[in-house]
């Protein structure tokens, strides 16, 4: 009898726990602390509830409509651009690009991936590009969006490629901004580093280490005080109330991009309209820091990889290289970046 009673109690408790994990709903108050991340986003945050891998998780995103429909810079139905962040940025890091697109009549959607920024940070999760693409599509499905432009930067660029391979019928255009994964690092000799060791490196992140990394890869060894905003934003996640889960998730994400190459699949994008934007001085390569010097030397040559990738995709890919810029042209030289982006969008 006692056993049966206990069992019944546990059942009730576990059902209650599942029901309690309902994601925050509007009203549209501007959230500052979700996902253990104290930072105010400029637009209301919405949450997609996901039933995924025996968990109920909340994925945060911003979905912003243009204010003035008469100022559209294109003909035809309302266009939507979804922007996918990279590993050291959040959805909000697209804010300047979002403002420009909104002013041209585009609706913009900026998700934070599971494990990042204002989204849930699970204690354990099988991170795959496919899973993240599926999670992201679930948001679009809930909004009844069936056709859109997908733009991704860095890891978000790698994810946007996977998204386009999985759901080509949804993708009106694919925009890759210094995507990672243009080469298969492990095939080029990057040794395996355990998730546990990557986790320790993640846990030790601080202003100095993040800035040193971004200065050397994103900004061609230069530093503008304006870049500090995004370092300090990231520190708020590394130092937030979910810091430990975040560091572990980030280690899983690093393992994901190393073990799940896209480099062999670019020819499968041949029928999609795509734009590849690359900073010629970008030298990003995951695992470079723990590789021997002879391997380091052959990794991350975006000035070569960019053109090779565009050629692998074929003539439906427009290639734009900014020879003097690094891994984040949208931050380093927004005017040139937005000029190239809008120019391409107008003709596609
Ligand atoms: C909307 O855009 C049109 C065309 O650019 C402009 O003439 C009009 O003043 C704008 N309206 C508002 C309320 O900003
Ligand atoms: C984007 O957000 C950053 C950080 O809050 C801010 O410094 C910058 O002015 C914003 N840019 C635009 C165009 O709103
Ligand atoms: C999506 O479409 C369904 C079915 O037509 C409708 O019930 C729902 O309200 C729509 N949702 C949104 C966000 O437009
Ligand atoms: C920042 O991190 C680096 C590398 O993990 C470490 O060497 C350095 O001592 C740390 N600096 C501070 C101020 O904590
Ligand atoms: C991290 O958080 C602690 C306590 O909340 C605070 O004292 C410290 O200054 C924060 N460090 C950074 C780098 O934000
Ligand atoms: C592109 O479309 C053509 C014509 O429909 C088809 O023959 C070809 O297999 C497609 N290529 C890819 C990579 O999907
Ligand atoms: C470019 O894409 C179109 C479909 O969007 C396809 O018909 C055409 O074959 C593609 N071109 C090449 C060279 O693959």
mmCIF file of N, CA and C in Angstrom, residues 242-322:
data_model
loop_
_atom_site.group_PDB
_atom_site.id
_atom_site.type_symbol
_atom_site.label_atom_id
_atom_site.label_comp_id
_atom_site.label_asym_id
_atom_site.label_seq_id
_atom_site.Cartn_x
_atom_site.Cartn_y
_atom_site.Cartn_z
ATOM 1 N N UNK A 242 23.335 30.374 -14.952
ATOM 2 C CA UNK A 242 23.447 29.044 -15.570
ATOM 3 C C UNK A 242 24.835 28.846 -16.185
ATOM 4 N N UNK A 243 25.833 29.503 -15.586
ATOM 5 C CA UNK A 243 27.182 29.511 -16.149
ATOM 6 C C UNK A 243 27.725 28.104 -16.411
ATOM 7 N N UNK A 244 27.457 27.212 -15.474
ATOM 8 C CA UNK A 244 28.055 25.890 -15.607
ATOM 9 C C UNK A 244 27.428 25.102 -16.762
ATOM 10 N N UNK A 245 26.106 25.135 -16.848
ATOM 11 C CA UNK A 245 25.442 24.450 -17.970
ATOM 12 C C UNK A 245 25.829 25.113 -19.290
ATOM 13 N N UNK A 246 25.948 26.421 -19.263
ATOM 14 C CA UNK A 246 26.321 27.136 -20.479
ATOM 15 C C UNK A 246 27.698 26.681 -20.980
ATOM 16 N N UNK A 247 28.666 26.637 -20.072
ATOM 17 C CA UNK A 247 30.020 26.228 -20.469
ATOM 18 C C UNK A 247 30.013 24.809 -21.029
ATOM 19 N N UNK A 248 29.208 23.946 -20.411
ATOM 20 C CA UNK A 248 29.138 22.554 -20.892
ATOM 21 C C UNK A 248 28.468 22.508 -22.265
ATOM 22 N N UNK A 249 27.364 23.249 -22.421
ATOM 23 C CA UNK A 249 26.691 23.279 -23.727
ATOM 24 C C UNK A 249 27.636 23.819 -24.815
ATOM 25 N N UNK A 250 28.412 24.823 -24.469
ATOM 26 C CA UNK A 250 29.333 25.395 -25.457
ATOM 27 C C UNK A 250 30.415 24.381 -25.847
ATOM 28 N N UNK A 251 30.815 23.560 -24.871
ATOM 29 C CA UNK A 251 31.779 22.504 -25.204
ATOM 30 C C UNK A 251 31.140 21.488 -26.141
ATOM 31 N N UNK A 252 29.866 21.159 -25.892
ATOM 32 C CA UNK A 252 29.154 20.226 -26.776
ATOM 33 C C UNK A 252 29.014 20.828 -28.174
ATOM 34 N N UNK A 253 28.815 22.134 -28.239
ATOM 35 C CA UNK A 253 28.664 22.812 -29.524
ATOM 36 C C UNK A 253 29.986 22.781 -30.308
ATOM 37 N N UNK A 254 31.093 22.977 -29.599
ATOM 38 C CA UNK A 254 32.391 22.905 -30.273
ATOM 39 C C UNK A 254 32.621 21.503 -30.828
ATOM 40 N N UNK A 255 32.271 20.512 -30.027
ATOM 41 C CA UNK A 255 32.377 19.130 -30.490
ATOM 42 C C UNK A 255 31.483 18.901 -31.711
ATOM 43 N N UNK A 256 30.299 19.497 -31.690
ATOM 44 C CA UNK A 256 29.356 19.363 -32.808
ATOM 45 C C UNK A 256 29.957 19.872 -34.117
ATOM 46 N N UNK A 257 30.532 21.074 -34.089
ATOM 47 C CA UNK A 257 30.983 21.635 -35.369
ATOM 48 C C UNK A 257 32.224 20.902 -35.888
ATOM 49 N N UNK A 258 33.021 20.348 -34.962
ATOM 50 C CA UNK A 258 34.202 19.603 -35.408
ATOM 51 C C UNK A 258 33.817 18.246 -35.977
ATOM 52 N N UNK A 259 32.826 17.606 -35.370
ATOM 53 C CA UNK A 259 32.516 16.233 -35.774
ATOM 54 C C UNK A 259 31.455 16.137 -36.875
ATOM 55 N N UNK A 260 30.846 17.291 -37.255
ATOM 56 C CA UNK A 260 29.736 17.231 -38.226
ATOM 57 C C UNK A 260 29.989 18.136 -39.427
ATOM 58 N N UNK A 261 30.966 17.779 -40.254
ATOM 59 C CA UNK A 261 31.335 18.685 -41.362
ATOM 60 C C UNK A 261 30.199 18.882 -42.366
ATOM 61 N N UNK A 262 30.201 20.062 -42.981
ATOM 62 C CA UNK A 262 29.300 20.345 -44.106
ATOM 63 C C UNK A 262 30.097 20.501 -45.400
ATOM 64 N N UNK A 263 31.436 20.484 -45.265
ATOM 65 C CA UNK A 263 32.315 20.886 -46.369
ATOM 66 C C UNK A 263 32.088 20.065 -47.637
ATOM 67 N N UNK A 264 31.604 18.832 -47.488
ATOM 68 C CA UNK A 264 31.447 17.962 -48.664
ATOM 69 C C UNK A 264 30.108 18.155 -49.367
ATOM 70 N N UNK A 265 29.236 18.946 -48.771
ATOM 71 C CA UNK A 265 27.848 19.014 -49.260
ATOM 72 C C UNK A 265 27.522 20.290 -50.025
ATOM 73 N N UNK A 266 28.502 21.179 -50.210
ATOM 74 C CA UNK A 266 28.195 22.445 -50.889
ATOM 75 C C UNK A 266 27.598 22.263 -52.288
ATOM 76 N N UNK A 267 28.046 21.260 -53.076
ATOM 77 C CA UNK A 267 27.436 21.101 -54.409
ATOM 78 C C UNK A 267 25.923 20.852 -54.347
ATOM 79 N N UNK A 268 25.428 20.363 -53.200
ATOM 80 C CA UNK A 268 23.985 20.113 -53.071
ATOM 81 C C UNK A 268 23.171 21.394 -52.950
ATOM 82 N N UNK A 269 23.872 22.525 -52.807
ATOM 83 C CA UNK A 269 23.164 23.817 -52.736
ATOM 84 C C UNK A 269 23.020 24.459 -54.111
ATOM 85 N N UNK A 270 23.406 23.732 -55.156
ATOM 86 C CA UNK A 270 23.510 24.328 -56.500
ATOM 87 C C UNK A 270 22.242 25.025 -56.966
ATOM 88 N N UNK A 271 21.064 24.525 -56.583
ATOM 89 C CA UNK A 271 19.811 25.080 -57.103
ATOM 90 C C UNK A 271 19.239 26.201 -56.249
ATOM 91 N N UNK A 272 19.914 26.538 -55.161
ATOM 92 C CA UNK A 272 19.424 27.628 -54.307
ATOM 93 C C UNK A 272 20.129 28.924 -54.675
ATOM 94 N N UNK A 273 19.412 30.026 -54.570
ATOM 95 C CA UNK A 273 20.072 31.328 -54.693
ATOM 96 C C UNK A 273 20.847 31.559 -53.410
ATOM 97 N N UNK A 274 22.133 31.810 -53.528
ATOM 98 C CA UNK A 274 22.896 32.031 -52.301
ATOM 99 C C UNK A 274 23.892 33.157 -52.460
ATOM 100 N N UNK A 275 24.242 33.720 -51.319
ATOM 101 C CA UNK A 275 25.234 34.792 -51.243
ATOM 102 C C UNK A 275 26.240 34.371 -50.181
ATOM 103 N N UNK A 276 27.504 34.367 -50.555
ATOM 104 C CA UNK A 276 28.571 34.047 -49.604
ATOM 105 C C UNK A 276 29.420 35.298 -49.427
ATOM 106 N N UNK A 277 29.428 35.821 -48.202
ATOM 107 C CA UNK A 277 30.212 37.017 -47.885
ATOM 108 C C UNK A 277 31.349 36.596 -46.962
ATOM 109 N N UNK A 278 32.561 36.981 -47.322
ATOM 110 C CA UNK A 278 33.729 36.528 -46.576
ATOM 111 C C UNK A 278 34.712 37.675 -46.372
ATOM 112 N N UNK A 279 35.233 37.777 -45.168
ATOM 113 C CA UNK A 279 36.353 38.672 -44.922
ATOM 114 C C UNK A 279 37.647 37.944 -45.274
ATOM 115 N N UNK A 280 38.425 38.499 -46.173
ATOM 116 C CA UNK A 280 39.625 37.818 -46.653
ATOM 117 C C UNK A 280 40.689 37.616 -45.585
ATOM 118 N N UNK A 281 40.605 38.377 -44.492
ATOM 119 C CA UNK A 281 41.583 38.232 -43.408
ATOM 120 C C UNK A 281 41.041 37.353 -42.272
ATOM 121 N N UNK A 282 39.864 36.787 -42.492
ATOM 122 C CA UNK A 282 39.325 35.838 -41.504
ATOM 123 C C UNK A 282 40.257 34.630 -41.450
ATOM 124 N N UNK A 283 40.571 34.181 -40.250
ATOM 125 C CA UNK A 283 41.443 33.012 -40.099
ATOM 126 C C UNK A 283 40.865 32.005 -39.103
ATOM 127 N N UNK A 284 39.540 32.048 -38.960
ATOM 128 C CA UNK A 284 38.874 31.186 -37.980
ATOM 129 C C UNK A 284 38.994 29.715 -38.361
ATOM 130 N N UNK A 285 39.351 28.898 -37.409
ATOM 131 C CA UNK A 285 39.359 27.441 -37.612
ATOM 132 C C UNK A 285 39.204 26.801 -36.241
ATOM 133 N N UNK A 286 38.165 26.000 -36.104
ATOM 134 C CA UNK A 286 37.888 25.416 -34.791
ATOM 135 C C UNK A 286 38.939 24.336 -34.504
ATOM 136 N N UNK A 287 39.524 24.427 -33.320
ATOM 137 C CA UNK A 287 40.563 23.476 -32.941
ATOM 138 C C UNK A 287 41.971 23.949 -33.280
ATOM 139 N N UNK A 288 42.061 25.104 -33.955
ATOM 140 C CA UNK A 288 43.391 25.606 -34.321
ATOM 141 C C UNK A 288 44.267 25.807 -33.078
ATOM 142 N N UNK A 289 43.622 26.303 -31.984
ATOM 143 C CA UNK A 289 44.413 26.618 -30.780
ATOM 144 C C UNK A 289 45.098 25.380 -30.204
ATOM 145 N N UNK A 290 44.490 24.216 -30.378
ATOM 146 C CA UNK A 290 45.114 23.019 -29.786
ATOM 147 C C UNK A 290 45.761 22.119 -30.842
ATOM 148 N N UNK A 291 46.034 22.693 -32.008
ATOM 149 C CA UNK A 291 46.682 21.916 -33.072
ATOM 150 C C UNK A 291 48.174 22.241 -33.130
ATOM 151 N N UNK A 292 48.982 21.296 -33.627
ATOM 152 C CA UNK A 292 50.408 21.581 -33.791
ATOM 153 C C UNK A 292 50.625 22.639 -34.888
ATOM 154 N N UNK A 293 51.762 23.319 -34.853
ATOM 155 C CA UNK A 293 52.009 24.452 -35.771
ATOM 156 C C UNK A 293 51.845 24.090 -37.250
ATOM 157 N N UNK A 294 52.261 22.897 -37.646
ATOM 158 C CA UNK A 294 52.138 22.551 -39.077
ATOM 159 C C UNK A 294 50.687 22.412 -39.507
ATOM 160 N N UNK A 295 49.814 22.038 -38.572
ATOM 161 C CA UNK A 295 48.372 21.969 -38.881
ATOM 162 C C UNK A 295 47.783 23.378 -38.849
ATOM 163 N N UNK A 296 48.145 24.130 -37.823
ATOM 164 C CA UNK A 296 47.660 25.522 -37.738
ATOM 165 C C UNK A 296 47.903 26.268 -39.041
ATOM 166 N N UNK A 297 49.062 26.002 -39.633
ATOM 167 C CA UNK A 297 49.473 26.766 -40.822
ATOM 168 C C UNK A 297 48.535 26.552 -42.004
ATOM 169 N N UNK A 298 47.865 25.413 -42.059
ATOM 170 C CA UNK A 298 47.029 25.137 -43.242
ATOM 171 C C UNK A 298 45.538 25.388 -42.986
ATOM 172 N N UNK A 299 45.220 25.932 -41.807
ATOM 173 C CA UNK A 299 43.796 26.104 -41.448
ATOM 174 C C UNK A 299 43.343 27.561 -41.578
ATOM 175 N N UNK A 300 42.075 27.731 -41.921
ATOM 176 C CA UNK A 300 41.426 29.038 -41.775
ATOM 177 C C UNK A 300 41.807 30.072 -42.808
ATOM 178 N N UNK A 301 42.207 29.652 -43.995
ATOM 179 C CA UNK A 301 42.572 30.637 -45.035
ATOM 180 C C UNK A 301 41.333 31.017 -45.829
ATOM 181 N N UNK A 302 40.548 31.925 -45.255
ATOM 182 C CA UNK A 302 39.267 32.284 -45.877
ATOM 183 C C UNK A 302 39.444 32.897 -47.263
ATOM 184 N N UNK A 303 40.585 33.557 -47.492
ATOM 185 C CA UNK A 303 40.802 34.158 -48.821
ATOM 186 C C UNK A 303 40.841 33.069 -49.899
ATOM 187 N N UNK A 304 41.195 31.853 -49.530
ATOM 188 C CA UNK A 304 41.178 30.724 -50.471
ATOM 189 C C UNK A 304 39.857 29.938 -50.357
ATOM 190 N N UNK A 305 39.471 29.663 -49.122
ATOM 191 C CA UNK A 305 38.276 28.823 -48.876
ATOM 192 C C UNK A 305 37.000 29.458 -49.424
ATOM 193 N N UNK A 306 36.917 30.790 -49.346
ATOM 194 C CA UNK A 306 35.705 31.474 -49.801
ATOM 195 C C UNK A 306 35.446 31.207 -51.278
ATOM 196 N N UNK A 307 36.445 31.481 -52.101
ATOM 197 C CA UNK A 307 36.296 31.275 -53.540
ATOM 198 C C UNK A 307 36.063 29.814 -53.888
ATOM 199 N N UNK A 308 36.769 28.937 -53.196
ATOM 200 C CA UNK A 308 36.597 27.483 -53.437
ATOM 201 C C UNK A 308 35.166 27.050 -53.157
ATOM 202 N N UNK A 309 34.613 27.579 -52.073
ATOM 203 C CA UNK A 309 33.251 27.187 -51.680
ATOM 204 C C UNK A 309 32.236 27.699 -52.692
ATOM 205 N N UNK A 310 32.403 28.962 -53.090
ATOM 206 C CA UNK A 310 31.468 29.529 -54.072
ATOM 207 C C UNK A 310 31.511 28.708 -55.363
ATOM 208 N N UNK A 311 32.699 28.288 -55.737
ATOM 209 C CA UNK A 311 32.842 27.475 -56.946
ATOM 210 C C UNK A 311 32.181 26.102 -56.760
ATOM 211 N N UNK A 312 32.329 25.547 -55.572
ATOM 212 C CA UNK A 312 31.723 24.229 -55.306
ATOM 213 C C UNK A 312 30.197 24.307 -55.375
ATOM 214 N N UNK A 313 29.641 25.425 -54.932
ATOM 215 C CA UNK A 313 28.172 25.564 -54.992
ATOM 216 C C UNK A 313 27.733 25.752 -56.445
ATOM 217 N N UNK A 314 28.456 26.586 -57.159
ATOM 218 C CA UNK A 314 28.135 26.801 -58.566
ATOM 219 C C UNK A 314 27.623 28.205 -58.834
ATOM 220 N N UNK A 315 27.198 28.468 -60.077
ATOM 221 C CA UNK A 315 26.888 29.844 -60.488
ATOM 222 C C UNK A 315 25.692 30.480 -59.780
ATOM 223 N N UNK A 316 24.845 29.720 -59.092
ATOM 224 C CA UNK A 316 23.754 30.351 -58.325
ATOM 225 C C UNK A 316 24.256 30.980 -57.025
ATOM 226 N N UNK A 317 25.540 30.841 -56.749
ATOM 227 C CA UNK A 317 26.127 31.464 -55.555
ATOM 228 C C UNK A 317 26.852 32.749 -55.953
ATOM 229 N N UNK A 318 26.465 33.842 -55.327
ATOM 230 C CA UNK A 318 27.160 35.116 -55.528
ATOM 231 C C UNK A 318 28.243 35.219 -54.453
ATOM 232 N N UNK A 319 29.455 35.539 -54.875
ATOM 233 C CA UNK A 319 30.568 35.598 -53.915
ATOM 234 C C UNK A 319 31.037 37.035 -53.724
ATOM 235 N N UNK A 320 31.087 37.467 -52.482
ATOM 236 C CA UNK A 320 31.590 38.809 -52.154
ATOM 237 C C UNK A 320 32.704 38.644 -51.135
ATOM 238 N N UNK A 321 33.904 39.109 -51.489
ATOM 239 C CA UNK A 321 35.010 39.051 -50.528
ATOM 240 C C UNK A 321 35.452 40.470 -50.191
ATOM 241 N N UNK A 322 35.572 40.741 -48.901
ATOM 242 C CA UNK A 322 36.148 41.998 -48.439
ATOM 243 C C UNK A 322 37.577 41.681 -48.012
#
